[in-house]
mmCIF file of C-alpha atoms in Angstrom:
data_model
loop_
_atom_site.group_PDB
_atom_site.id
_atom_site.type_symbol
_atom_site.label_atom_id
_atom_site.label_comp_id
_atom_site.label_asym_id
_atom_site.label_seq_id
_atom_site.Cartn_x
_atom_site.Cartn_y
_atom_site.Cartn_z
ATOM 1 C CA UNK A 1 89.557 103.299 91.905
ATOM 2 C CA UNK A 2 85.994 102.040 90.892
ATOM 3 C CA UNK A 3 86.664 99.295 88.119
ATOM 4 C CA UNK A 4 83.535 99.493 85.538
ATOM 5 C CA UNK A 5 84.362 97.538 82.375
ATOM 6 C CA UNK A 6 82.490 94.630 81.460
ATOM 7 C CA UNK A 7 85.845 92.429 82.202
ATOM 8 C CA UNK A 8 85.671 93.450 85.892
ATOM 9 C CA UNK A 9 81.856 92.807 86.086
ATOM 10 C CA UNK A 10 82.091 89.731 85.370
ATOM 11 C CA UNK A 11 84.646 88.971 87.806
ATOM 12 C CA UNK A 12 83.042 88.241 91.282
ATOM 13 C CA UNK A 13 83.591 89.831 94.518
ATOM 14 C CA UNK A 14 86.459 89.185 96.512
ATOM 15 C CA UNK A 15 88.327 87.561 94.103
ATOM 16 C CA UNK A 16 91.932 86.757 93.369
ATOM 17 C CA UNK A 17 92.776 87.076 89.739
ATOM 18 C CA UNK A 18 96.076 85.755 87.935
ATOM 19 C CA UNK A 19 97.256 87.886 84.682
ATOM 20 C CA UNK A 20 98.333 85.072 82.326
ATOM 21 C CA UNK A 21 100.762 87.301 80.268
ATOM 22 C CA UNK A 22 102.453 89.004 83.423
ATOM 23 C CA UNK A 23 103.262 85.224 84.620
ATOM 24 C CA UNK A 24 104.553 84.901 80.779
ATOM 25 C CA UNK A 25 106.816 87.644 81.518
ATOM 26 C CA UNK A 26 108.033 86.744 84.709
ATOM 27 C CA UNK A 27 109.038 83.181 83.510
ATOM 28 C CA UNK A 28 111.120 84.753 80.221
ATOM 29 C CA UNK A 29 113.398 85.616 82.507
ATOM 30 C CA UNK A 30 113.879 82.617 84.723
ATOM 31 C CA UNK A 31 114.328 80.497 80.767
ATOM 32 C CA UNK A 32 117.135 83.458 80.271
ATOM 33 C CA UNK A 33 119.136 82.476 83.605
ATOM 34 C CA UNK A 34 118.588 78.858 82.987
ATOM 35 C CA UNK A 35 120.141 79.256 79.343
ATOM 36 C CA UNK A 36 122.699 81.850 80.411
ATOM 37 C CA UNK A 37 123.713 80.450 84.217
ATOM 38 C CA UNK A 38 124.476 76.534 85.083
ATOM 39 C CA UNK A 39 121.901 76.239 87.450
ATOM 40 C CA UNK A 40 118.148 75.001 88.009
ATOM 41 C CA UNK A 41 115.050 76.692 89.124
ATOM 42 C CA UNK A 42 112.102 75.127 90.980
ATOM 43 C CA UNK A 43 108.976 76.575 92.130
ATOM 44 C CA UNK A 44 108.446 76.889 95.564
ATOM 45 C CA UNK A 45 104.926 75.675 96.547
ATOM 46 C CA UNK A 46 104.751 77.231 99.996
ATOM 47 C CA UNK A 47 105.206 80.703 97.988
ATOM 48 C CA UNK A 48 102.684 80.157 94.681
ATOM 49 C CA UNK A 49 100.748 76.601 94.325
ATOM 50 C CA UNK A 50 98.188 77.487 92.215
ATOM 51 C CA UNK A 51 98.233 74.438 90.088
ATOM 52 C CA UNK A 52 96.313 75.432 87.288
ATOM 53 C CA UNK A 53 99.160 77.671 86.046
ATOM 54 C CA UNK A 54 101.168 74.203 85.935
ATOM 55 C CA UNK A 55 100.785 73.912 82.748
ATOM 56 C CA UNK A 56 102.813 76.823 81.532
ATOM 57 C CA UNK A 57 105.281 76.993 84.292
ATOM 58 C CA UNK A 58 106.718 73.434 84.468
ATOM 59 C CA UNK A 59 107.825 74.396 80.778
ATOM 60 C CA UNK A 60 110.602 76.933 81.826
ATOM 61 C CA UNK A 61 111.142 75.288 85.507
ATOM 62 C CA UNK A 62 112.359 72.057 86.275
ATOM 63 C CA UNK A 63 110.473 70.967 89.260
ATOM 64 C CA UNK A 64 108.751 72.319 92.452
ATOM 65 C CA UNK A 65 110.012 72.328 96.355
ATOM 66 C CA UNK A 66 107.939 70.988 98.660
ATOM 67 C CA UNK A 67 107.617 71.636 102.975
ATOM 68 C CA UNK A 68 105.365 68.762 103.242
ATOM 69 C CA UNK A 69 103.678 65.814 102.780
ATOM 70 C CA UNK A 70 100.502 67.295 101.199
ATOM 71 C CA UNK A 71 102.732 69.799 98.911
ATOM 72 C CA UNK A 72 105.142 66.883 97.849
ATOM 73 C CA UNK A 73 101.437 65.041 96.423
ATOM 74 C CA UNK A 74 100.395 68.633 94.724
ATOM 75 C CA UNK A 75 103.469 69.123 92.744
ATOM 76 C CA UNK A 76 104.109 64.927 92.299
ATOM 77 C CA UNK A 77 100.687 65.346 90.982
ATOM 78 C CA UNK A 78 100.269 68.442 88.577
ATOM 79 C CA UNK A 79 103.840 69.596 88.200
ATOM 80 C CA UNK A 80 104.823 66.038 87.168
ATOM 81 C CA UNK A 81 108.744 67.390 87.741
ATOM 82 C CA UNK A 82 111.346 66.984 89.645
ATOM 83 C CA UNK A 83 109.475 67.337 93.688
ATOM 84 C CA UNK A 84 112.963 68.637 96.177
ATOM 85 C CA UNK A 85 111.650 67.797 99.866
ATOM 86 C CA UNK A 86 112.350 69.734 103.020
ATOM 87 C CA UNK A 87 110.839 69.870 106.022
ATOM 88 C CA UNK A 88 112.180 71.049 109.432
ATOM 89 C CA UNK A 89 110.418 68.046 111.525
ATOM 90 C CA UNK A 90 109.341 64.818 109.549
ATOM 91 C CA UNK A 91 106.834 62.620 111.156
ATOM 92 C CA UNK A 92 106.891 59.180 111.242
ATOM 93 C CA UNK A 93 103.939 58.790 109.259
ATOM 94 C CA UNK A 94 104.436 61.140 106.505
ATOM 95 C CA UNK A 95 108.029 60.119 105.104
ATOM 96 C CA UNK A 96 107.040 56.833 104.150
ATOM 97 C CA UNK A 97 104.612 58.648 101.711
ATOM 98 C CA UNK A 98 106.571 61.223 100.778
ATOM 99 C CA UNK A 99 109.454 59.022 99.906
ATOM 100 C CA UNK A 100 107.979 57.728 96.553
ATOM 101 C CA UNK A 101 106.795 61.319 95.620
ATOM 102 C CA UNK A 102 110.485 62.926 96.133
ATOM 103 C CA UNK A 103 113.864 63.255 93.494
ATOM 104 C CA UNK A 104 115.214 64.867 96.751
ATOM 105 C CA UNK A 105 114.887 65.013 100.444
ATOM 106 C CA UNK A 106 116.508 67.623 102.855
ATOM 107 C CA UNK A 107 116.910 66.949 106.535
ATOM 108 C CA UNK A 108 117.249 70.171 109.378
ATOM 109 C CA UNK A 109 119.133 68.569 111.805
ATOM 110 C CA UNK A 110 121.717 65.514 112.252
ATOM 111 C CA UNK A 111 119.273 63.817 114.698
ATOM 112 C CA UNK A 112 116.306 63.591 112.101
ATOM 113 C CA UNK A 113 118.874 62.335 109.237
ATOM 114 C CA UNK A 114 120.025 59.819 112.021
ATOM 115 C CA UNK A 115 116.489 58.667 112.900
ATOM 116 C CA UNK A 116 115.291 58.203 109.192
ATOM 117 C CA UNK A 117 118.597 56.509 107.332
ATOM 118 C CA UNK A 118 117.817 53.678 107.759
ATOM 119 C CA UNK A 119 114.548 53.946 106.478
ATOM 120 C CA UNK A 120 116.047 56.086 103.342
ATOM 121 C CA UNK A 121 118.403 53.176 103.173
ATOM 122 C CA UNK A 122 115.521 50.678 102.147
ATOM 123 C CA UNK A 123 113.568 52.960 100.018
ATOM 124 C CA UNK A 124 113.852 53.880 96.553
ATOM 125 C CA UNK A 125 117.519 53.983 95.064
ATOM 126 C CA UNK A 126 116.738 57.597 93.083
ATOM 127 C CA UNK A 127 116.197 60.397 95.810
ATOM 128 C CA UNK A 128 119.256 62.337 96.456
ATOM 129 C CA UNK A 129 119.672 63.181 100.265
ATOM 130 C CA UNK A 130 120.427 66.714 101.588
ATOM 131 C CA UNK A 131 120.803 68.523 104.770
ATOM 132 C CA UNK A 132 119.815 72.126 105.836
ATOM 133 C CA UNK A 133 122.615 74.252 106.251
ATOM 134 C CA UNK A 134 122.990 77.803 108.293
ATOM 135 C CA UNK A 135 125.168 80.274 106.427
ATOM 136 C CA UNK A 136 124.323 82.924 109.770
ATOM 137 C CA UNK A 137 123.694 85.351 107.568
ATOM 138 C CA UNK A 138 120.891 87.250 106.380
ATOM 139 C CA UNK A 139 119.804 90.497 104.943
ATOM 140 C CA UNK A 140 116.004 89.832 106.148
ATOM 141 C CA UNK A 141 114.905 92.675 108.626
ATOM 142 C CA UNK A 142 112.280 91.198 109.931
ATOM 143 C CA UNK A 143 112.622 88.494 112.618
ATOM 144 C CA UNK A 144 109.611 86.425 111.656
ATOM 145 C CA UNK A 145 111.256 86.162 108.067
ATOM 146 C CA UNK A 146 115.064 85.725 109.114
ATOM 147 C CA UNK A 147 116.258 82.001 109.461
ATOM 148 C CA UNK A 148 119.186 82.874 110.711
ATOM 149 C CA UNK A 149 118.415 84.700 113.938
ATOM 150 C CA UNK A 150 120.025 83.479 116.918
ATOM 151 C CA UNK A 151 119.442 80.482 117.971
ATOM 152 C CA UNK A 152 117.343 79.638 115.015
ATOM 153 C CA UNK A 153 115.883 76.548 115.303
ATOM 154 C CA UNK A 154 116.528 75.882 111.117
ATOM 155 C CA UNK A 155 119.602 74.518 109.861
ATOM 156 C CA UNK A 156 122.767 72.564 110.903
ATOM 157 C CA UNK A 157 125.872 75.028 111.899
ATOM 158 C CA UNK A 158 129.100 74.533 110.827
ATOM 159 C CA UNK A 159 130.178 73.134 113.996
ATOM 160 C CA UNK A 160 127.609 70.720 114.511
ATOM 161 C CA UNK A 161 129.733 68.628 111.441
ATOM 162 C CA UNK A 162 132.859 66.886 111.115
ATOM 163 C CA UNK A 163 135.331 67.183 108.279
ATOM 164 C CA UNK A 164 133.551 64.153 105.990
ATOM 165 C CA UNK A 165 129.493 64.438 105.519
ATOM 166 C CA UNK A 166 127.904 61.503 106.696
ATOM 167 C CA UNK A 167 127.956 58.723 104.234
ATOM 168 C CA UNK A 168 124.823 59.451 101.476
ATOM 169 C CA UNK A 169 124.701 63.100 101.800
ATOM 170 C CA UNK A 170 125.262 64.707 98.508
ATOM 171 C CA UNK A 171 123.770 68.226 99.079
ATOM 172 C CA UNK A 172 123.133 71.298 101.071
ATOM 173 C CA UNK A 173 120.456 73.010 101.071
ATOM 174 C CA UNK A 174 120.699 76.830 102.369
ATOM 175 C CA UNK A 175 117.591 79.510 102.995
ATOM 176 C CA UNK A 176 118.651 82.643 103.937
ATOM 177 C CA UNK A 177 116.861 85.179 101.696
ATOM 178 C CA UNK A 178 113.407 87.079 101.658
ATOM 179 C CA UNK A 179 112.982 89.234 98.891
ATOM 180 C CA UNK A 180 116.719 89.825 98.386
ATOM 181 C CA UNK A 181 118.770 91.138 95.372
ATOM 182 C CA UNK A 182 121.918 89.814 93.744
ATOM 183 C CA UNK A 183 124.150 90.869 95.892
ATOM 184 C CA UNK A 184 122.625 89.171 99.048
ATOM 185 C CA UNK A 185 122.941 85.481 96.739
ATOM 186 C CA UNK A 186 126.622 86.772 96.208
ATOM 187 C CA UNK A 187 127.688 86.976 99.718
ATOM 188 C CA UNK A 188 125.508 84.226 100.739
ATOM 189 C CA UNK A 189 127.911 81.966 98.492
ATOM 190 C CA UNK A 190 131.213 83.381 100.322
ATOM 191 C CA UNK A 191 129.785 82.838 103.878
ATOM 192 C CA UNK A 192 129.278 78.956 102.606
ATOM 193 C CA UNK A 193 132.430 78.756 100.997
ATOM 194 C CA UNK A 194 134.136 80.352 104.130
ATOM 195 C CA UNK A 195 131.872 78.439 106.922
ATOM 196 C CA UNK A 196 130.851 74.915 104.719
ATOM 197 C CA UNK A 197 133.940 75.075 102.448
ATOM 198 C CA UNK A 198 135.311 71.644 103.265
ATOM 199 C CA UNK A 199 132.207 70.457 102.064
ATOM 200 C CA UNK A 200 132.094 71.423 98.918
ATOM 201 C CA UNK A 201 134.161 69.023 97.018
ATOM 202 C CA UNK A 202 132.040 66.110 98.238
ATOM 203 C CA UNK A 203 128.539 67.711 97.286
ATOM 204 C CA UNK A 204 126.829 67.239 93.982
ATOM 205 C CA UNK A 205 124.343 69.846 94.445
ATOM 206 C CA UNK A 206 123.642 73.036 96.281
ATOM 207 C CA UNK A 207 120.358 74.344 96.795
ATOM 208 C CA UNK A 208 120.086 78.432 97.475
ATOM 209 C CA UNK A 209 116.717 78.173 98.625
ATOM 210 C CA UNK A 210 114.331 81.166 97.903
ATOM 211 C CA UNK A 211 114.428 84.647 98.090
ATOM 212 C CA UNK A 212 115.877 85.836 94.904
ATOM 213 C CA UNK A 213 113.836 88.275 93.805
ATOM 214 C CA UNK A 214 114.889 88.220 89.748
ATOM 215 C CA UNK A 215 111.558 89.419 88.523
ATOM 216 C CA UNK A 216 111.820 92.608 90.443
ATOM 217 C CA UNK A 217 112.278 96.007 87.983
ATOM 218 C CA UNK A 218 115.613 96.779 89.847
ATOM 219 C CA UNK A 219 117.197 93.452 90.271
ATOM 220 C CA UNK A 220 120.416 92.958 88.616
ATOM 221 C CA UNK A 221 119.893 89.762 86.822
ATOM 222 C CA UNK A 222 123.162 90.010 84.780
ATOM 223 C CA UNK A 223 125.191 90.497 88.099
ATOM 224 C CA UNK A 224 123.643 87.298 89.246
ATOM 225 C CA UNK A 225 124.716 85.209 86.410
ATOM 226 C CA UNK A 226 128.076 86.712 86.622
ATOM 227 C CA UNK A 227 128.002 85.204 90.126
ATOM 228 C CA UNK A 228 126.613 82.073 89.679
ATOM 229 C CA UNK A 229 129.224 80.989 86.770
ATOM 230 C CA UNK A 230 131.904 81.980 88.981
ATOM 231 C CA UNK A 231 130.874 79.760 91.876
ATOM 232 C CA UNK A 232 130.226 77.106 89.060
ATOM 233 C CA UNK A 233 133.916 77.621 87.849
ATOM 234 C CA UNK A 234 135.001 77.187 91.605
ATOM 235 C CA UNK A 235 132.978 73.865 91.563
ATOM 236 C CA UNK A 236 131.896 72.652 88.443
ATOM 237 C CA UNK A 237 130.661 69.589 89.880
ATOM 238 C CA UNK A 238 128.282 70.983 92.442
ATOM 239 C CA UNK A 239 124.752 71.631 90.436
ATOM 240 C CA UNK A 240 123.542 74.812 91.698
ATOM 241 C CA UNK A 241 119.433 74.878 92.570
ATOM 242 C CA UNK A 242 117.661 78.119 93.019
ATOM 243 C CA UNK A 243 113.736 77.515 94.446
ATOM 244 C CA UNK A 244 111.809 81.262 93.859
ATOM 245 C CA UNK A 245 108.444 81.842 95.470
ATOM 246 C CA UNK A 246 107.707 84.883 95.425
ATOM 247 C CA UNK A 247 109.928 86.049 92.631
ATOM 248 C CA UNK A 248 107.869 83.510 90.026
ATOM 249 C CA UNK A 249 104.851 84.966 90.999
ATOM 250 C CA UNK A 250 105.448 88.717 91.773
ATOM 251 C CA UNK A 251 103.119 91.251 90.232
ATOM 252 C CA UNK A 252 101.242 88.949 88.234
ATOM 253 C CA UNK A 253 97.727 89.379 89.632
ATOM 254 C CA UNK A 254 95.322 91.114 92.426
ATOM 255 C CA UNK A 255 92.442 90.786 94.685
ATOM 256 C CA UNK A 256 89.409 92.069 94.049
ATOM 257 C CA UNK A 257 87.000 93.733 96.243
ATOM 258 C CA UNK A 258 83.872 95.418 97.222
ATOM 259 C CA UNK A 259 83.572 98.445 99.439
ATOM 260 C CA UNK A 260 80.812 97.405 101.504
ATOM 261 C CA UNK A 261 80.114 100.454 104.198
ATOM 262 C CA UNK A 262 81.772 103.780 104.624
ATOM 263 C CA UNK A 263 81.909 104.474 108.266
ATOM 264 C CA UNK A 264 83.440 108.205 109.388
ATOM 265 C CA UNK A 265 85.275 109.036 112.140
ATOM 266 C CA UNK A 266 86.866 112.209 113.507
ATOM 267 C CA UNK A 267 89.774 112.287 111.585
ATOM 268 C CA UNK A 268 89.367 109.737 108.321
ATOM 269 C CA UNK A 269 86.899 107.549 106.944
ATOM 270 C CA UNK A 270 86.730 103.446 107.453
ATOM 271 C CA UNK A 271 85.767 101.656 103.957
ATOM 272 C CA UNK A 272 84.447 97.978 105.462
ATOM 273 C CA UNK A 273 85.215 95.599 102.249
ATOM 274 C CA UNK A 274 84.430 91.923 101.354
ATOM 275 C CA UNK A 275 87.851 91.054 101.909
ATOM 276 C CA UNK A 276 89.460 90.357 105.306
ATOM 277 C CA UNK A 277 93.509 91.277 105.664
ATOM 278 C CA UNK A 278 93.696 88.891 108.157
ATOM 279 C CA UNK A 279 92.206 85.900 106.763
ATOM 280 C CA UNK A 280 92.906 86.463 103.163
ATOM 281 C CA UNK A 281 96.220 88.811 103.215
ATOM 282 C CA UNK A 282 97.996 87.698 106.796
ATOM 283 C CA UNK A 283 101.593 89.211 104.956
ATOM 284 C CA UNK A 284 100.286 92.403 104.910
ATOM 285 C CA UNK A 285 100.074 92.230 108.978
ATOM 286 C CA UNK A 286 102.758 89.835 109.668
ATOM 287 C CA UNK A 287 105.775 91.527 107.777
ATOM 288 C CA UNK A 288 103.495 94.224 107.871
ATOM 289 C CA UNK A 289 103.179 95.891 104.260
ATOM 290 C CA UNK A 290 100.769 98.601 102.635
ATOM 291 C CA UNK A 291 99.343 96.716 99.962
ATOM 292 C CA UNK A 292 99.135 99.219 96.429
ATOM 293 C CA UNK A 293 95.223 99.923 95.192
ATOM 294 C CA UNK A 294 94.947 100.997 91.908
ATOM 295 C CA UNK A 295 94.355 104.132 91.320
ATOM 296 C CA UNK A 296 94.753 105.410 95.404
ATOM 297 C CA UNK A 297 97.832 107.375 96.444
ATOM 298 C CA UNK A 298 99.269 108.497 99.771
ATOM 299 C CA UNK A 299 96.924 110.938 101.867
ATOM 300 C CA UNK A 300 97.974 114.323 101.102
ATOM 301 C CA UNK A 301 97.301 117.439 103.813
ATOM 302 C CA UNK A 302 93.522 118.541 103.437
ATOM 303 C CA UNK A 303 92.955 115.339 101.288
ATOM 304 C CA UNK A 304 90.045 112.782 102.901
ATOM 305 C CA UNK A 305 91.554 109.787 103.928
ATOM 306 C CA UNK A 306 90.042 106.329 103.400
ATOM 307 C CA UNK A 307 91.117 103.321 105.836
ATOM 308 C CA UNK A 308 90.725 99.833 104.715
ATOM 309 C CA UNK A 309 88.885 97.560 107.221
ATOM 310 C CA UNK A 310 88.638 93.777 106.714
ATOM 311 C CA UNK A 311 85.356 91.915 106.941
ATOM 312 C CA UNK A 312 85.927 90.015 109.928
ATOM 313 C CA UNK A 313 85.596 91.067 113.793
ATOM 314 C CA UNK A 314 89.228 90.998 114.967
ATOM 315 C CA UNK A 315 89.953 94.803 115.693
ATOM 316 C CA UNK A 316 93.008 94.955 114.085
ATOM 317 C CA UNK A 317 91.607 93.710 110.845
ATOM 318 C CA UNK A 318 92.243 96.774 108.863
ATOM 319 C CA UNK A 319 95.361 98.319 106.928
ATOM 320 C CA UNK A 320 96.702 101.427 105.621
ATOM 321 C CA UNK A 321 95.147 105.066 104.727
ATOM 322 C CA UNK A 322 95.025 105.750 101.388
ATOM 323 C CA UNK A 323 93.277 108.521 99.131
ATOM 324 C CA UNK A 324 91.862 108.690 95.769
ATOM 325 C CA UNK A 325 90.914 111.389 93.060
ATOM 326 C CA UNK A 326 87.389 110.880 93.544
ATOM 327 C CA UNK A 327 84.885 110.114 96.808
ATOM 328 C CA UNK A 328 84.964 106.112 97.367
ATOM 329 C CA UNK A 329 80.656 104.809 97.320
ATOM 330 C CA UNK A 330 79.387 101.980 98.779
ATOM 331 C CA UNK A 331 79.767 99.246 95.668
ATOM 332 C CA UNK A 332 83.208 100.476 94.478
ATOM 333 C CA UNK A 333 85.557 97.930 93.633
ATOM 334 C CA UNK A 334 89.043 98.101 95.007
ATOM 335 C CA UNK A 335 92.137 96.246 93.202
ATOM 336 C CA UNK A 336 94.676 95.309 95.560
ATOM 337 C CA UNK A 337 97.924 95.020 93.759
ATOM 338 C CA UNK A 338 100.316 92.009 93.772
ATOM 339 C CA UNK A 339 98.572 88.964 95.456
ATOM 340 C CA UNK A 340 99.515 85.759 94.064
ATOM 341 C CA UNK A 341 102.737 85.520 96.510
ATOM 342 C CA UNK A 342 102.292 84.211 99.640
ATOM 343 C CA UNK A 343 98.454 85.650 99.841
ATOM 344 C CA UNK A 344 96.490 82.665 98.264
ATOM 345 C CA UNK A 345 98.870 79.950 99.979
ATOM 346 C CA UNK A 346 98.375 81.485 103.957
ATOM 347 C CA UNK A 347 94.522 82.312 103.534
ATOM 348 C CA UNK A 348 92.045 81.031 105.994
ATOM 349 C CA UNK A 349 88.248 80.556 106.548
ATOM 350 C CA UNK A 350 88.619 82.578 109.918
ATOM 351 C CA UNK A 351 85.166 84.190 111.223
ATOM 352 C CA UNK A 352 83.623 82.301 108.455
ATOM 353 C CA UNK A 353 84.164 85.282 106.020
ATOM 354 C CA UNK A 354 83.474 84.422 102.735
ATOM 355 C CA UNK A 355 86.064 83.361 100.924
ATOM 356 C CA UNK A 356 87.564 85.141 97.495
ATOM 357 C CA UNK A 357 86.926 82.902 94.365
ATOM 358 C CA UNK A 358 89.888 82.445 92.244
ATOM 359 C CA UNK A 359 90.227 83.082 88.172
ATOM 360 C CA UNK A 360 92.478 84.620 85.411
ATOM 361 C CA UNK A 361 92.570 87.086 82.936
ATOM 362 C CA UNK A 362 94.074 85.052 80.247
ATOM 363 C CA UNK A 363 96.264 86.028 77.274
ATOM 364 C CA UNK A 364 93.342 87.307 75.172
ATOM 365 C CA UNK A 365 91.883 89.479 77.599
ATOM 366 C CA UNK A 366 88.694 86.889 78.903
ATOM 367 C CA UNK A 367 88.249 86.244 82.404
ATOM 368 C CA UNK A 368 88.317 82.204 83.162
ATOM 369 C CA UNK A 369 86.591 81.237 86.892
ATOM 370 C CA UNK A 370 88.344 78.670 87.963
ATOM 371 C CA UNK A 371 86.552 78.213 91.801
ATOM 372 C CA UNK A 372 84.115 79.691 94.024
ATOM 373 C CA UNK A 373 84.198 78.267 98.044
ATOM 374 C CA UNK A 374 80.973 78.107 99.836
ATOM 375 C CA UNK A 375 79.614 76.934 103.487
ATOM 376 C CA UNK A 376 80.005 73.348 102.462
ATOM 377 C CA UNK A 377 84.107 74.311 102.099
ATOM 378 C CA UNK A 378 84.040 76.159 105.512
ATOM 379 C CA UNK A 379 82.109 73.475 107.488
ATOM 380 C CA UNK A 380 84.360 70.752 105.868
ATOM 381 C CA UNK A 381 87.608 72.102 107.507
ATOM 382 C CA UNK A 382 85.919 72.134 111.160
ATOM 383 C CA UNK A 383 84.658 68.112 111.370
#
């Protein structure tokens, strides 16, 4: 509950705060599929781009994905890897500047690839052209998440090609995962081999997009390799690609907080915090989720029950009811578990609630600040 060391006073309040070894841990195992499996992983910026943990990733990963212009520059920039390009809409003014940046570019329908060949065509010789394909499948629940819904507006069909890709297309790129396990990536490769299968002998790579969730405790990692070898043994000449988010980044850091009021109520008890959900956790109402705290646990009968409200005026900025051993104070801090992926990436300045700091706990045990926003950052975004 109430975090008292002198580590955790030093930290300031809201704060998000990366675990250097638990990233450590998480890549060991993307270096064992690399060594064990014939295929490549990337990071995927619009899941984790916190570039000061460049460093250490770009050793075990061999390049980043990017979903726009400004991403492409971040990981051409600090990644200094391979950059794979995708975005559903390109605008005119952006590819010419992403172009240079790229190894790879990926095109969601026939009509942008058709509007921008000719500009590929008299651009650098080395980037690798791919399109967006749609398996139409997906294990993903929850619409917002599923690109494959109907009528999705990502990804060529099957029908919408020929027998022969258009001349310079040498990959496909699919996305159809969220969180998914091994066997979702396994039946993901038989719905392209059934739907895309003519395909395949005239691609040099295929990218599986993100989704796989190999750092999870019960993911079957050895099942995946098994799977990827035998698609590789199908088509040895098709370089598979992988592109993790979430999975690089899961459970390797929190947000910090301050319980700032208690306010009661008939039948539980509002703690008001530093942090906003909607501003600085939009996941958490969007997919939705019940964040873990450390050290609460799910109300019991008889027990008092805490709900955590966000710091800015939007009514439904709250989320969850939790309970703890002890009474929650005014001062307590609250660690909100797993928040590097997809939390830091979709924050905003909404309401003009300040705006958590960022750091890490590094190998040794110190706490490194590595930025603190202020007015001057919210007033820059609005003019």
């Amino acid at each position: 509950m109430t975090q008292t060391s002198d580590l955790f006073k030093n930290i300031p309040s809201p704060c998000f705060v990366l675990e250097e070894a638990l990233l450590e841990r998480n890549l060991a195992i993307f270096e064992r599929l690399q060594r064990e499996a014939p295929i490549n992983v990337l990071l995927a910026l619009k899941g984790f781009s916190l570039f000061h943990t460049f460093p250490m990733i770009r050793k075990t990963l061999q390049g980043v994905s990017a979903s726009s212009l400004w991403e492409a520059q971040l990981g051409a920039e600090e990644f200094g890897k391979e950059v794979h390009v995708y975005s559903p809409a390109y605008r005119n003014e952006d590819l010419p500047q992403i172009l240079p940046l790229a190894s790879h570019i990926t095109f969601n329908s026939m009509t942008q690839w058709e509007r921008f060949a000719h500009i590929i065509a008299t651009s650098s010789s080395h980037l690798s052209i791919g399109l967006r394909i749609n398996p139409e499948y997906s294990p993903v629940k929850t619409a917002l998440y599923n690109p494959c819904m109907p009528n999705t507006r990502l990804g060529i069909s099957q029908n919408q090609l020929g027998d022969t890709l258009p001349k310079g297309i040498e990959g496909f790129l699919s996305h159809n995962l969220c969180e998914s396990d091994s066997y979702a990536l396994e039946k993901t490769l038989l719905q392209i081999e059934l739907l895309f299968g003519r395909f395949l002998p005239q691609l040099k790579w295929l990218n599986l997009g993100g989704g796989h969730l190999m750092t999870r405790k019960d993911y079957n990692v050895e099942h995946a390799i098994e799977v990827i070898k035998a698609f590789h043994d199908r088509y040895p000449h098709i370089q598979l690609i992988i592109e993790p988010g979430s999975a690089i980044a899961w459970e390797t850091g929190f947000l910090l907080s301050t319980v700032q009021d208690l306010i009661p109520t008939p039948a539980l008890i509002n703690a008001m915090l530093d942090i906003s959900f909607t501003a600085h956790t939009p996941d958490c109402l969007e997919m939705p989720y019940k964040p873990v705290i450390r050290g609460a646990h799910e109300p019991q009968d008889g027990e008092k029950v805490y709900r955590m409200g966000g710091a800015s005026c939007l009514a439904g900025d709250f989320i969850g009811d939790y309970a703890f051993a002890e009474d929650l104070s005014i001062g307590d801090r609250l660690i909100f578990e797993d928040m590097m992926h997809y939390t830091m990436v979709k924050t905003s300045m909404f309401n003009g609630v300040l705006h958590p700091s960022i750091g890490t706990i590094e190998k040794d045990g110190s706490f490194v600040l590595w930025r603190q926003f202020s007015y001057q950052d919210y007033r820059a975004r609005l003019g």
